[in-house]
Amino acid sequence: MWIYLFLGMYGLAMTFILLYSFAQANLLWHFFRFKRNREPMATLDDPDLPKVTIQLPVFNEKYVVQRLIEAVCNLEYPSDKLEIQVLDDSTDETVSLVRESIKKHTETNIKHIQRKVRTGFKAGALKEGLAEASGELIAIFDADFVPDSQFLLKTVPHFKTQEIGMVQSRWGHLNENYSLFTRLQAFALDAHFMVEQMGRNAQHAFINFNGTGGIWRKTCILDAGNWADDTLTEDLDLSYRAQQKGWKFLYRPDVVSPAELPPVMSAIKSQQFRWTKGGAECAVKHLKQVLRGPFPFSVKIHAAAHLLNSLLFIAILVVSLSSLPVWWGFYQGLISPHFFKAAALFLVGFVLIAAVYFVANLSLAGYSRKGLLRYLWELPVFLSVSMGLSVHNGQAVWEGLTGIKSPFIRTPKYNLENKNEGWSGNVYHLKNVPATVYVEGGLALIFLLVVVLSVYTATYEMILFHAMLAMGFGTVSLASFRGPGKTASSLTTRV
């Protein structure tokens, strides 16, 4: 019977989410067992400090590039052992702003590197800069970062151990209280940088360089095959290649590298598309090798969960769409109520995922009452918006798995920290409205109609789920139509 086809799709997708939640629960367990990866902080008068090259990949970043250069020039490290490369692929006034900033720091060894042919996007820039880098260690910061002035003194000592190939810091957030969307992004990223990175590192599983806010051993990059541009997440790709070569990575959650969060939906979507598609591309490229490699079973399981986590968006989309005929089947008596009672098992997955976000966010808030109250409203809103992104991100995952290539689309930077500031006039703001936005709007209306019908027919079993889907798809769709002339006022929230 056709209704059981949709019930099977619903069950399979929910099973995938449940299995993923078990992997997350294991990371949460090891989060509590994480031993701080600390070394005595280096001193400026240490004669054995290695030379460090800091790479700053930049492409049309006129709003933030001078702030970045100023912060990097203020890093505490012997000037004779520090080299800064501004890898500038810009085609606008960013070029002149970089030159202006360099003139203010004549005492610092800063090189303004401009490629004649901009191939390979960020990976290509990093690779070309690496060929000229004189440092034994390579630190990387994206344009929207403001690194801790003691970043190098805190991370460099780890490289006394020869097998250490990379040290990653935790991202902080310069503008997490700017709007609802920046709060939700911080909510998600904190779970990754607390529970996931710490949980994996505690059990020596694969972790990833997050593209910025980390420092590499140059020989590790070269031994792993250097930067490659065949995926949209060159950082994840190189991380897996290096660790498969035997290099060890360390995570320092106590070293914070603050950065800007995208304040508008179009920028969030461009970033999400690149991350999810790139993750799927890396799964195709590396998962088979890792599973066949000489790694412990637990490491393979977490690598699979890590590389396949973008599939959650396809699973969520399948669950969402198949829930409509399943709901109708229950209402018409085509499906036994026993199936619905059995489906309660899947609630375990959501409880486990909620626990991960609970610990990650409240641990940073010191398990305070204020942090708890904020968590109680953030979790359902975050889950709703994440489900609302399933169409957009599902397309990205599908393209990544099937080998469809697309260009590297940068995430616009806005340099917005004050709630009273808007993004009116930002020349990098993405103005196009893709077709998926209309699909999201249509799904919001469909699920809203189902919620109304559920009330009318007194079939309340799935009403909360459908209400969250209506809110999520509606929020994502409406926010995607917001133009560059809008301010943040209507999206800000008091936290």
CSV table of C-alpha atoms in Angstrom, one decimal:
chain,number,residue,atom,x,y,z
A,1,MET,CA,0.0,0.0,0.0
A,2,TRP,CA,1.4,3.4,-1.0
A,3,ILE,CA,1.0,4.8,2.5
A,4,TYR,CA,3.6,2.3,3.8
A,5,LEU,CA,6.1,3.6,1.3
A,6,PHE,CA,6.0,7.0,2.9
A,7,LEU,CA,6.0,5.4,6.4
A,8,GLY,CA,9.2,3.5,5.4
A,9,MET,CA,10.9,6.7,4.1
A,10,TYR,CA,9.9,8.5,7.3
A,11,GLY,CA,11.3,5.6,9.5
A,12,LEU,CA,14.6,5.3,7.6
A,13,ALA,CA,15.3,9.1,7.8
A,14,MET,CA,14.4,9.1,11.5
A,15,THR,CA,16.7,6.1,12.0
A,16,PHE,CA,19.6,8.0,10.4
A,17,ILE,CA,19.0,11.0,12.7
A,18,LEU,CA,18.8,8.6,15.7
A,19,LEU,CA,22.1,6.9,14.9
A,20,TYR,CA,23.7,10.3,14.4
A,21,SER,CA,22.4,11.4,17.8
A,22,PHE,CA,24.1,8.3,19.4
A,23,ALA,CA,27.4,9.5,17.9
A,24,GLN,CA,26.8,12.9,19.4
A,25,ALA,CA,26.0,11.4,22.8
A,26,ASN,CA,29.4,9.6,22.7
A,27,LEU,CA,31.1,12.9,21.9
A,28,LEU,CA,29.3,14.5,24.9
A,29,TRP,CA,30.6,11.7,27.1
A,30,HIS,CA,34.1,12.3,26.0
A,31,PHE,CA,33.6,16.1,26.3
A,32,PHE,CA,33.6,15.6,30.1
A,33,ARG,CA,36.7,13.5,29.8
A,34,PHE,CA,38.6,16.1,27.7
A,35,LYS,CA,42.0,16.9,29.2
A,36,ARG,CA,43.2,20.4,28.6
A,37,ASN,CA,45.8,20.5,25.9
A,38,ARG,CA,47.9,23.1,27.7
A,39,GLU,CA,51.6,23.9,27.5
A,40,PRO,CA,53.4,26.6,29.4
A,41,MET,CA,53.0,29.8,27.4
A,42,ALA,CA,56.0,30.8,25.5
A,43,THR,CA,57.9,34.0,26.4
A,44,LEU,CA,59.1,36.7,24.0
A,45,ASP,CA,62.8,36.2,25.1
A,46,ASP,CA,62.8,32.5,24.3
A,47,PRO,CA,65.7,32.1,21.8
A,48,ASP,CA,64.2,28.8,20.5
A,49,LEU,CA,60.9,30.2,19.3
A,50,PRO,CA,60.4,29.1,15.6
A,51,LYS,CA,59.7,31.5,12.8
A,52,VAL,CA,56.0,31.9,12.1
A,53,THR,CA,54.3,33.0,8.9
A,54,ILE,CA,50.8,34.4,9.3
A,55,GLN,CA,48.6,34.1,6.2
A,56,LEU,CA,45.6,36.4,5.7
A,57,PRO,CA,43.6,35.3,2.6
A,58,VAL,CA,41.6,38.3,1.4
A,59,PHE,CA,39.1,38.9,-1.4
A,60,ASN,CA,37.2,42.2,-1.5
A,61,GLU,CA,37.0,42.8,2.2
A,62,LYS,CA,37.1,46.6,2.5
A,63,TYR,CA,34.9,46.7,5.6
A,64,VAL,CA,37.1,44.4,7.7
A,65,VAL,CA,40.6,44.1,6.2
A,66,GLN,CA,42.2,47.0,8.1
A,67,ARG,CA,40.8,45.7,11.4
A,68,LEU,CA,42.4,42.3,10.6
A,69,ILE,CA,45.8,43.7,9.8
A,70,GLU,CA,45.8,45.9,12.9
A,71,ALA,CA,45.0,42.9,15.1
A,72,VAL,CA,47.6,40.7,13.5
A,73,CYS,CA,50.3,43.4,13.8
A,74,ASN,CA,49.5,43.5,17.6
A,75,LEU,CA,50.2,39.8,18.1
A,76,GLU,CA,52.9,39.3,20.7
A,77,TYR,CA,55.9,37.6,19.1
A,78,PRO,CA,59.5,38.5,18.3
A,79,SER,CA,59.4,40.7,15.2
A,80,ASP,CA,62.4,39.0,13.7
A,81,LYS,CA,60.6,35.7,13.8
A,82,LEU,CA,57.3,36.9,12.4
A,83,GLU,CA,56.2,37.2,8.8
A,84,ILE,CA,52.8,38.3,7.7
A,85,GLN,CA,51.4,37.5,4.2
A,86,VAL,CA,48.3,39.4,3.0
A,87,LEU,CA,47.2,37.1,0.2
A,88,ASP,CA,45.1,39.7,-1.6
A,89,ASP,CA,43.0,38.5,-4.5
A,90,SER,CA,40.8,41.7,-4.3
A,91,THR,CA,39.5,43.5,-7.3
A,92,ASP,CA,38.2,46.6,-5.5
A,93,GLU,CA,39.4,49.3,-3.1
A,94,THR,CA,40.5,46.7,-0.6
A,95,VAL,CA,43.8,46.7,-2.4
A,96,SER,CA,44.5,50.3,-1.5
A,97,LEU,CA,43.3,49.8,2.0
A,98,VAL,CA,45.8,47.0,2.5
A,99,ARG,CA,48.6,49.2,1.2
A,100,GLU,CA,47.5,52.0,3.5
A,101,SER,CA,47.5,49.6,6.5
A,102,ILE,CA,51.0,48.2,5.7
A,103,LYS,CA,52.4,51.8,5.6
A,104,LYS,CA,51.3,52.2,9.2
A,105,HIS,CA,53.4,49.2,10.3
A,106,THR,CA,56.7,49.7,8.6
A,107,GLU,CA,58.4,48.0,11.5
A,108,THR,CA,56.5,44.7,10.8
A,109,ASN,CA,57.5,42.2,8.1
A,110,ILE,CA,54.3,42.4,6.0
A,111,LYS,CA,54.2,41.2,2.4
A,112,HIS,CA,51.3,42.2,0.1
A,113,ILE,CA,50.9,39.3,-2.3
A,114,GLN,CA,48.7,39.7,-5.3
A,115,ARG,CA,48.3,36.8,-7.7
A,116,LYS,CA,48.2,37.5,-11.5
A,117,VAL,CA,45.8,34.6,-12.0
A,118,ARG,CA,43.2,33.9,-9.3
A,119,THR,CA,42.8,30.2,-9.6
A,120,GLY,CA,41.8,27.8,-6.8
A,121,PHE,CA,40.1,30.6,-4.8
A,122,LYS,CA,41.2,30.5,-1.1
A,123,ALA,CA,43.1,27.2,-1.5
A,124,GLY,CA,45.0,28.5,-4.4
A,125,ALA,CA,46.0,31.7,-2.5
A,126,LEU,CA,47.1,29.7,0.5
A,127,LYS,CA,49.2,27.3,-1.7
A,128,GLU,CA,50.9,30.2,-3.6
A,129,GLY,CA,51.6,32.0,-0.4
A,130,LEU,CA,53.0,28.8,1.2
A,131,ALA,CA,55.6,28.6,-1.6
A,132,GLU,CA,57.1,31.9,-0.5
A,133,ALA,CA,56.6,31.5,3.3
A,134,SER,CA,59.7,31.4,5.4
A,135,GLY,CA,58.1,30.3,8.6
A,136,GLU,CA,58.3,26.9,10.1
A,137,LEU,CA,54.8,27.3,11.3
A,138,ILE,CA,51.8,28.8,9.4
A,139,ALA,CA,49.0,30.6,11.2
A,140,ILE,CA,45.8,31.4,9.1
A,141,PHE,CA,43.1,34.0,9.8
A,142,ASP,CA,40.2,34.9,7.6
A,143,ALA,CA,39.3,38.6,7.0
A,144,ASP,CA,36.6,38.8,9.7
A,145,PHE,CA,38.8,37.5,12.6
A,146,VAL,CA,40.4,39.5,15.4
A,147,PRO,CA,42.9,37.1,17.0
A,148,ASP,CA,43.9,37.1,20.6
A,149,SER,CA,47.2,39.0,21.0
A,150,GLN,CA,48.8,36.0,22.7
A,151,PHE,CA,47.5,33.5,20.2
A,152,LEU,CA,51.1,32.5,19.0
A,153,LEU,CA,52.6,32.4,22.5
A,154,LYS,CA,49.8,30.0,23.6
A,155,THR,CA,49.9,27.7,20.6
A,156,VAL,CA,53.5,27.6,19.4
A,157,PRO,CA,54.8,25.6,22.4
A,158,HIS,CA,52.8,22.5,21.3
A,159,PHE,CA,55.0,22.1,18.2
A,160,LYS,CA,57.9,21.0,20.4
A,161,THR,CA,56.2,17.6,19.9
A,162,GLN,CA,57.2,16.6,16.4
A,163,GLU,CA,54.1,14.7,15.6
A,164,ILE,CA,51.8,17.7,16.1
A,165,GLY,CA,50.7,19.0,12.7
A,166,MET,CA,48.0,21.5,13.6
A,167,VAL,CA,46.6,23.4,16.6
A,168,GLN,CA,43.1,24.8,16.4
A,169,SER,CA,41.6,27.5,18.6
A,170,ARG,CA,37.9,28.0,19.4
A,171,TRP,CA,36.0,30.6,17.5
A,172,GLY,CA,34.5,33.5,19.5
A,173,HIS,CA,31.8,35.8,18.3
A,174,LEU,CA,32.2,39.5,17.9
A,175,ASN,CA,28.5,40.1,17.2
A,176,GLU,CA,26.5,37.2,18.6
A,177,ASN,CA,24.0,39.6,20.2
A,178,TYR,CA,23.4,41.6,17.0
A,179,SER,CA,20.3,39.8,15.9
A,180,LEU,CA,18.3,36.6,16.2
A,181,PHE,CA,20.3,35.0,13.3
A,182,THR,CA,23.7,35.8,14.9
A,183,ARG,CA,22.5,34.3,18.2
A,184,LEU,CA,21.3,31.1,16.5
A,185,GLN,CA,24.6,30.8,14.6
A,186,ALA,CA,26.5,31.2,17.8
A,187,PHE,CA,24.3,28.6,19.4
A,188,ALA,CA,25.2,26.1,16.7
A,189,LEU,CA,28.9,26.9,16.4
A,190,ASP,CA,29.4,26.7,20.2
A,191,ALA,CA,28.1,23.1,20.1
A,192,HIS,CA,30.7,22.3,17.4
A,193,PHE,CA,33.6,24.0,19.1
A,194,MET,CA,32.8,22.7,22.6
A,195,VAL,CA,31.2,19.2,22.5
A,196,GLU,CA,32.2,18.0,19.0
A,197,GLN,CA,35.8,19.3,18.7
A,198,MET,CA,36.6,18.5,22.4
A,199,GLY,CA,34.8,15.1,22.3
A,200,ARG,CA,36.7,14.0,19.2
A,201,ASN,CA,40.1,15.3,20.3
A,202,ALA,CA,39.6,13.6,23.7
A,203,GLN,CA,39.5,10.2,22.1
A,204,HIS,CA,42.1,10.9,19.4
A,205,ALA,CA,39.5,10.8,16.6
A,206,PHE,CA,39.7,13.0,13.4
A,207,ILE,CA,39.1,16.7,14.1
A,208,ASN,CA,39.3,19.4,11.5
A,209,PHE,CA,41.1,22.6,11.0
A,210,ASN,CA,38.2,25.1,10.8
A,211,GLY,CA,39.7,27.2,7.9
A,212,THR,CA,40.9,29.9,10.2
A,213,GLY,CA,42.0,30.5,13.8
A,214,GLY,CA,44.6,27.7,13.6
A,215,ILE,CA,48.3,27.2,13.2
A,216,TRP,CA,50.0,24.5,11.1
A,217,ARG,CA,53.4,22.9,10.8
A,218,LYS,CA,54.5,23.8,7.3
A,219,THR,CA,56.0,20.3,6.7
A,220,CYS,CA,52.6,18.8,7.7
A,221,ILE,CA,50.8,20.7,5.0
A,222,LEU,CA,53.4,19.7,2.4
A,223,ASP,CA,53.5,16.1,3.5
A,224,ALA,CA,49.7,15.9,3.2
A,225,GLY,CA,49.8,17.0,-0.4
A,226,ASN,CA,49.4,20.8,0.1
A,227,TRP,CA,46.2,22.8,-0.4
A,228,ALA,CA,43.7,21.5,-3.0
A,229,ASP,CA,40.7,23.2,-4.6
A,230,ASP,CA,38.8,20.1,-5.7
A,231,THR,CA,36.3,20.6,-2.8
A,232,LEU,CA,34.6,23.7,-1.3
A,233,THR,CA,36.0,22.9,2.1
A,234,GLU,CA,39.8,22.9,1.5
A,235,ASP,CA,40.3,23.0,5.3
A,236,LEU,CA,38.4,19.8,6.0
A,237,ASP,CA,40.0,18.1,3.0
A,238,LEU,CA,43.6,18.9,4.1
A,239,SER,CA,42.7,17.9,7.7
A,240,TYR,CA,41.7,14.4,6.7
A,241,ARG,CA,44.7,14.0,4.4
A,242,ALA,CA,47.1,15.1,7.1
A,243,GLN,CA,45.6,12.9,9.9
A,244,GLN,CA,45.6,9.9,7.6
A,245,LYS,CA,49.3,10.5,7.2
A,246,GLY,CA,49.7,10.1,10.9
A,247,TRP,CA,49.9,13.7,12.0
A,248,LYS,CA,48.3,14.6,15.3
A,249,PHE,CA,46.0,17.6,15.8
A,250,LEU,CA,45.3,19.4,19.0
A,251,TYR,CA,42.3,21.6,20.0
A,252,ARG,CA,42.6,24.5,22.4
A,253,PRO,CA,39.1,25.6,23.5
A,254,ASP,CA,40.6,28.1,26.0
A,255,VAL,CA,42.3,30.0,23.2
A,256,VAL,CA,39.6,32.1,21.6
A,257,SER,CA,39.7,33.7,18.1
A,258,PRO,CA,36.8,36.1,17.8
A,259,ALA,CA,35.1,36.5,14.4
A,260,GLU,CA,32.1,38.1,12.8
A,261,LEU,CA,28.9,36.1,12.2
A,262,PRO,CA,26.9,36.7,9.1
A,263,PRO,CA,23.9,38.9,10.1
A,264,VAL,CA,21.6,38.3,7.2
A,265,MET,CA,20.0,35.2,5.7
A,266,SER,CA,21.6,35.5,2.2
A,267,ALA,CA,25.1,35.6,3.8
A,268,ILE,CA,24.2,32.7,6.1
A,269,LYS,CA,23.0,30.6,3.2
A,270,SER,CA,26.1,31.2,1.1
A,271,GLN,CA,28.2,30.1,4.0
A,272,GLN,CA,26.0,27.1,4.8
A,273,PHE,CA,25.9,26.0,1.1
A,274,ARG,CA,29.7,26.0,1.0
A,275,TRP,CA,30.1,24.1,4.3
A,276,THR,CA,27.5,21.5,3.5
A,277,LYS,CA,28.4,20.9,-0.1
A,278,GLY,CA,32.1,20.8,0.8
A,279,GLY,CA,31.5,18.4,3.6
A,280,ALA,CA,29.6,16.0,1.2
A,281,GLU,CA,32.5,16.3,-1.3
A,282,CYS,CA,35.0,15.4,1.4
A,283,ALA,CA,32.8,12.4,2.4
A,284,VAL,CA,33.0,11.1,-1.2
A,285,LYS,CA,36.8,11.8,-1.3
A,286,HIS,CA,37.8,10.4,2.1
A,287,LEU,CA,35.2,8.2,3.8
A,288,LYS,CA,36.1,5.0,2.0
A,289,GLN,CA,39.8,5.4,2.7
A,290,VAL,CA,39.2,6.1,6.4
A,291,LEU,CA,37.0,3.1,6.8
A,292,ARG,CA,39.6,0.9,5.1
A,293,GLY,CA,42.5,2.5,7.1
A,294,PRO,CA,44.3,1.1,10.1
A,295,PHE,CA,42.2,3.2,12.6
A,296,PRO,CA,40.3,2.0,15.7
A,297,PHE,CA,36.7,1.3,15.2
A,298,SER,CA,35.6,4.3,17.3
A,299,VAL,CA,37.7,6.6,15.1
A,300,LYS,CA,36.1,5.2,12.0
A,301,ILE,CA,32.6,5.6,13.4
A,302,HIS,CA,33.2,9.3,14.4
A,303,ALA,CA,34.8,10.0,11.0
A,304,ALA,CA,31.7,8.6,9.3
A,305,ALA,CA,29.5,10.7,11.5
A,306,HIS,CA,31.7,13.8,10.9
A,307,LEU,CA,31.9,13.4,7.1
A,308,LEU,CA,28.2,12.5,6.7
A,309,ASN,CA,26.7,15.0,9.1
A,310,SER,CA,25.6,17.2,6.2
A,311,LEU,CA,23.2,14.3,5.2
A,312,LEU,CA,21.1,15.4,8.2
A,313,PHE,CA,19.6,18.1,6.0
A,314,ILE,CA,18.4,15.5,3.5
A,315,ALA,CA,17.1,13.3,6.3
A,316,ILE,CA,15.2,16.3,7.8
A,317,LEU,CA,13.7,17.1,4.4
A,318,VAL,CA,12.6,13.5,3.8
A,319,VAL,CA,11.1,13.3,7.3
A,320,SER,CA,9.3,16.6,6.7
A,321,LEU,CA,7.8,15.7,3.4
A,322,SER,CA,6.9,12.1,4.2
A,323,SER,CA,5.3,13.3,7.5
A,324,LEU,CA,2.4,14.8,5.4
A,325,PRO,CA,1.1,11.5,4.0
A,326,VAL,CA,1.9,9.8,7.3
A,327,TRP,CA,-0.2,12.3,9.2
A,328,TRP,CA,-3.0,11.8,6.7
A,329,GLY,CA,-2.7,8.0,7.0
A,330,PHE,CA,-3.1,8.2,10.8
A,331,TYR,CA,-6.1,10.5,10.4
A,332,GLN,CA,-7.8,8.2,7.8
A,333,GLY,CA,-7.1,5.1,9.9
A,334,LEU,CA,-4.8,3.7,7.2
A,335,ILE,CA,-1.9,3.3,9.7
A,336,SER,CA,-2.2,1.6,13.0
A,337,PRO,CA,-1.7,3.8,16.1
A,338,HIS,CA,0.8,1.2,17.2
A,339,PHE,CA,3.2,2.6,14.6
A,340,PHE,CA,2.9,6.0,16.0
A,341,LYS,CA,3.6,4.7,19.5
A,342,ALA,CA,6.7,2.9,18.3
A,343,ALA,CA,7.9,6.1,16.6
A,344,ALA,CA,8.2,7.6,20.1
A,345,LEU,CA,11.6,5.8,20.2
A,346,PHE,CA,12.9,8.5,17.8
A,347,LEU,CA,12.4,11.1,20.5
A,348,VAL,CA,15.5,9.8,22.1
A,349,GLY,CA,17.5,11.2,19.3
A,350,PHE,CA,16.1,14.7,19.8
A,351,VAL,CA,16.7,14.5,23.6
A,352,LEU,CA,20.4,13.5,23.0
A,353,ILE,CA,20.9,16.3,20.5
A,354,ALA,CA,19.2,18.8,22.9
A,355,ALA,CA,21.6,17.6,25.6
A,356,VAL,CA,24.6,18.3,23.4
A,357,TYR,CA,23.4,21.9,22.8
A,358,PHE,CA,22.5,22.3,26.5
A,359,VAL,CA,26.0,21.4,27.7
A,360,ALA,CA,27.8,23.3,25.0
A,361,ASN,CA,26.0,26.6,25.5
A,362,LEU,CA,25.6,26.4,29.2
A,363,SER,CA,29.2,25.4,29.9
A,364,LEU,CA,30.2,28.7,28.2
A,365,ALA,CA,27.6,30.6,30.2
A,366,GLY,CA,28.9,29.0,33.5
A,367,TYR,CA,25.6,27.1,33.8
A,368,SER,CA,23.9,30.3,34.9
A,369,ARG,CA,20.2,30.9,35.2
A,370,LYS,CA,20.4,33.5,32.5
A,371,GLY,CA,22.1,30.9,30.2
A,372,LEU,CA,19.4,28.4,31.0
A,373,LEU,CA,16.6,30.8,30.2
A,374,ARG,CA,18.2,31.7,26.9
A,375,TYR,CA,18.7,28.1,26.0
A,376,LEU,CA,15.0,27.3,26.6
A,377,TRP,CA,13.9,29.7,23.8
A,378,GLU,CA,17.0,29.3,21.6
A,379,LEU,CA,16.7,25.5,21.2
A,380,PRO,CA,13.2,25.3,19.6
A,381,VAL,CA,13.9,28.4,17.4
A,382,PHE,CA,17.3,26.9,16.3
A,383,LEU,CA,15.7,23.6,15.5
A,384,SER,CA,12.9,25.3,13.5
A,385,VAL,CA,15.3,27.4,11.5
A,386,SER,CA,17.6,24.5,10.9
A,387,MET,CA,14.7,22.5,9.5
A,388,GLY,CA,13.8,25.5,7.4
A,389,LEU,CA,17.3,25.4,5.8
A,390,SER,CA,16.8,21.8,4.7
A,391,VAL,CA,15.8,22.6,1.2
A,392,HIS,CA,18.7,25.0,0.6
A,393,ASN,CA,21.3,22.8,2.3
A,394,GLY,CA,19.8,19.6,0.9
A,395,GLN,CA,20.5,20.9,-2.6
A,396,ALA,CA,24.1,21.6,-1.5
A,397,VAL,CA,24.5,18.1,-0.2
A,398,TRP,CA,23.0,16.5,-3.3
A,399,GLU,CA,25.4,18.5,-5.5
A,400,GLY,CA,28.4,17.5,-3.3
A,401,LEU,CA,27.5,13.8,-3.4
A,402,THR,CA,26.8,13.7,-7.1
A,403,GLY,CA,29.9,15.6,-8.2
A,404,ILE,CA,28.2,18.8,-9.5
A,405,LYS,CA,30.8,21.6,-9.3
A,406,SER,CA,30.1,25.1,-8.4
A,407,PRO,CA,32.3,28.2,-7.7
A,408,PHE,CA,33.6,29.2,-4.3
A,409,ILE,CA,31.1,31.9,-3.2
A,410,ARG,CA,32.6,34.0,-0.4
A,411,THR,CA,30.5,35.0,2.6
A,412,PRO,CA,30.1,38.8,2.7
A,413,LYS,CA,31.5,40.6,5.7
A,414,TYR,CA,29.7,43.5,7.3
A,415,ASN,CA,31.7,44.7,10.3
A,416,LEU,CA,28.5,45.0,12.3
A,417,GLU,CA,28.7,44.8,16.1
A,418,ASN,CA,26.3,47.5,17.2
A,419,LYS,CA,22.6,46.6,17.1
A,420,ASN,CA,21.8,50.1,15.8
A,421,GLU,CA,23.9,49.5,12.7
A,422,GLY,CA,22.4,48.2,9.5
A,423,TRP,CA,23.8,46.7,6.3
A,424,SER,CA,22.4,49.4,4.0
A,425,GLY,CA,24.9,50.2,1.3
A,426,ASN,CA,27.0,47.1,1.7
A,427,VAL,CA,28.3,46.5,-1.8
A,428,TYR,CA,29.0,42.8,-1.1
A,429,HIS,CA,25.5,42.0,0.0
A,430,LEU,CA,24.0,39.1,-2.1
A,431,LYS,CA,20.9,40.4,-3.8
A,432,ASN,CA,19.7,37.4,-5.8
A,433,VAL,CA,16.8,35.3,-4.7
A,434,PRO,CA,17.2,31.6,-5.7
A,435,ALA,CA,14.2,29.4,-6.7
A,436,THR,CA,14.6,27.5,-3.4
A,437,VAL,CA,13.3,30.5,-1.5
A,438,TYR,CA,9.9,30.1,-3.2
A,439,VAL,CA,9.9,26.4,-2.4
A,440,GLU,CA,10.6,27.3,1.3
A,441,GLY,CA,7.7,29.8,1.2
A,442,GLY,CA,5.4,27.2,-0.3
A,443,LEU,CA,6.3,24.6,2.3
A,444,ALA,CA,5.7,27.1,5.1
A,445,LEU,CA,2.1,27.6,3.8
A,446,ILE,CA,1.6,23.9,3.4
A,447,PHE,CA,2.7,23.0,7.0
A,448,LEU,CA,0.7,26.0,8.3
A,449,LEU,CA,-2.4,24.6,6.6
A,450,VAL,CA,-1.7,21.1,8.1
A,451,VAL,CA,-1.4,22.7,11.6
A,452,VAL,CA,-4.8,24.3,11.1
A,453,LEU,CA,-6.3,21.1,9.9
A,454,SER,CA,-4.8,19.2,12.8
A,455,VAL,CA,-6.6,21.6,15.2
A,456,TYR,CA,-9.8,21.3,13.2
A,457,THR,CA,-9.7,17.4,13.2
A,458,ALA,CA,-8.2,17.1,16.7
A,459,THR,CA,-5.3,15.1,15.4
A,460,TYR,CA,-2.5,16.5,17.6
A,461,GLU,CA,0.1,13.8,17.3
A,462,MET,CA,2.4,15.7,14.9
A,463,ILE,CA,1.1,19.3,15.4
A,464,LEU,CA,4.3,20.5,17.2
A,465,PHE,CA,6.6,19.1,14.5
A,466,HIS,CA,4.5,20.7,11.7
A,467,ALA,CA,4.3,24.0,13.6
A,468,MET,CA,8.1,24.1,13.9
A,469,LEU,CA,8.4,23.3,10.2
A,470,ALA,CA,5.9,26.1,9.3
A,471,MET,CA,7.8,28.6,11.4
A,472,GLY,CA,11.2,27.4,10.2
A,473,PHE,CA,10.4,27.5,6.4
A,474,GLY,CA,8.5,30.7,6.9
A,475,THR,CA,11.4,32.4,8.7
A,476,VAL,CA,14.0,31.3,6.3
A,477,SER,CA,11.9,32.2,3.2
A,478,LEU,CA,10.9,35.7,4.5
A,479,ALA,CA,14.4,36.5,5.7
A,480,SER,CA,15.8,35.5,2.3
A,481,PHE,CA,13.8,38.3,0.6
A,482,ARG,CA,15.2,41.0,2.8
A,483,GLY,CA,17.1,43.5,0.7
A,484,PRO,CA,20.3,45.4,1.5
A,485,GLY,CA,18.5,48.5,2.4
A,486,LYS,CA,16.9,47.0,5.5
A,487,THR,CA,18.4,47.5,8.9
A,488,ALA,CA,18.7,44.9,11.6
A,489,SER,CA,16.1,46.5,13.9
A,490,SER,CA,13.2,44.2,13.0
A,491,LEU,CA,15.3,41.1,13.5
A,492,THR,CA,17.2,42.0,16.7
A,493,THR,CA,16.4,40.3,19.9
A,494,ARG,CA,17.2,41.1,23.5
A,495,VAL,CA,19.4,38.4,25.1
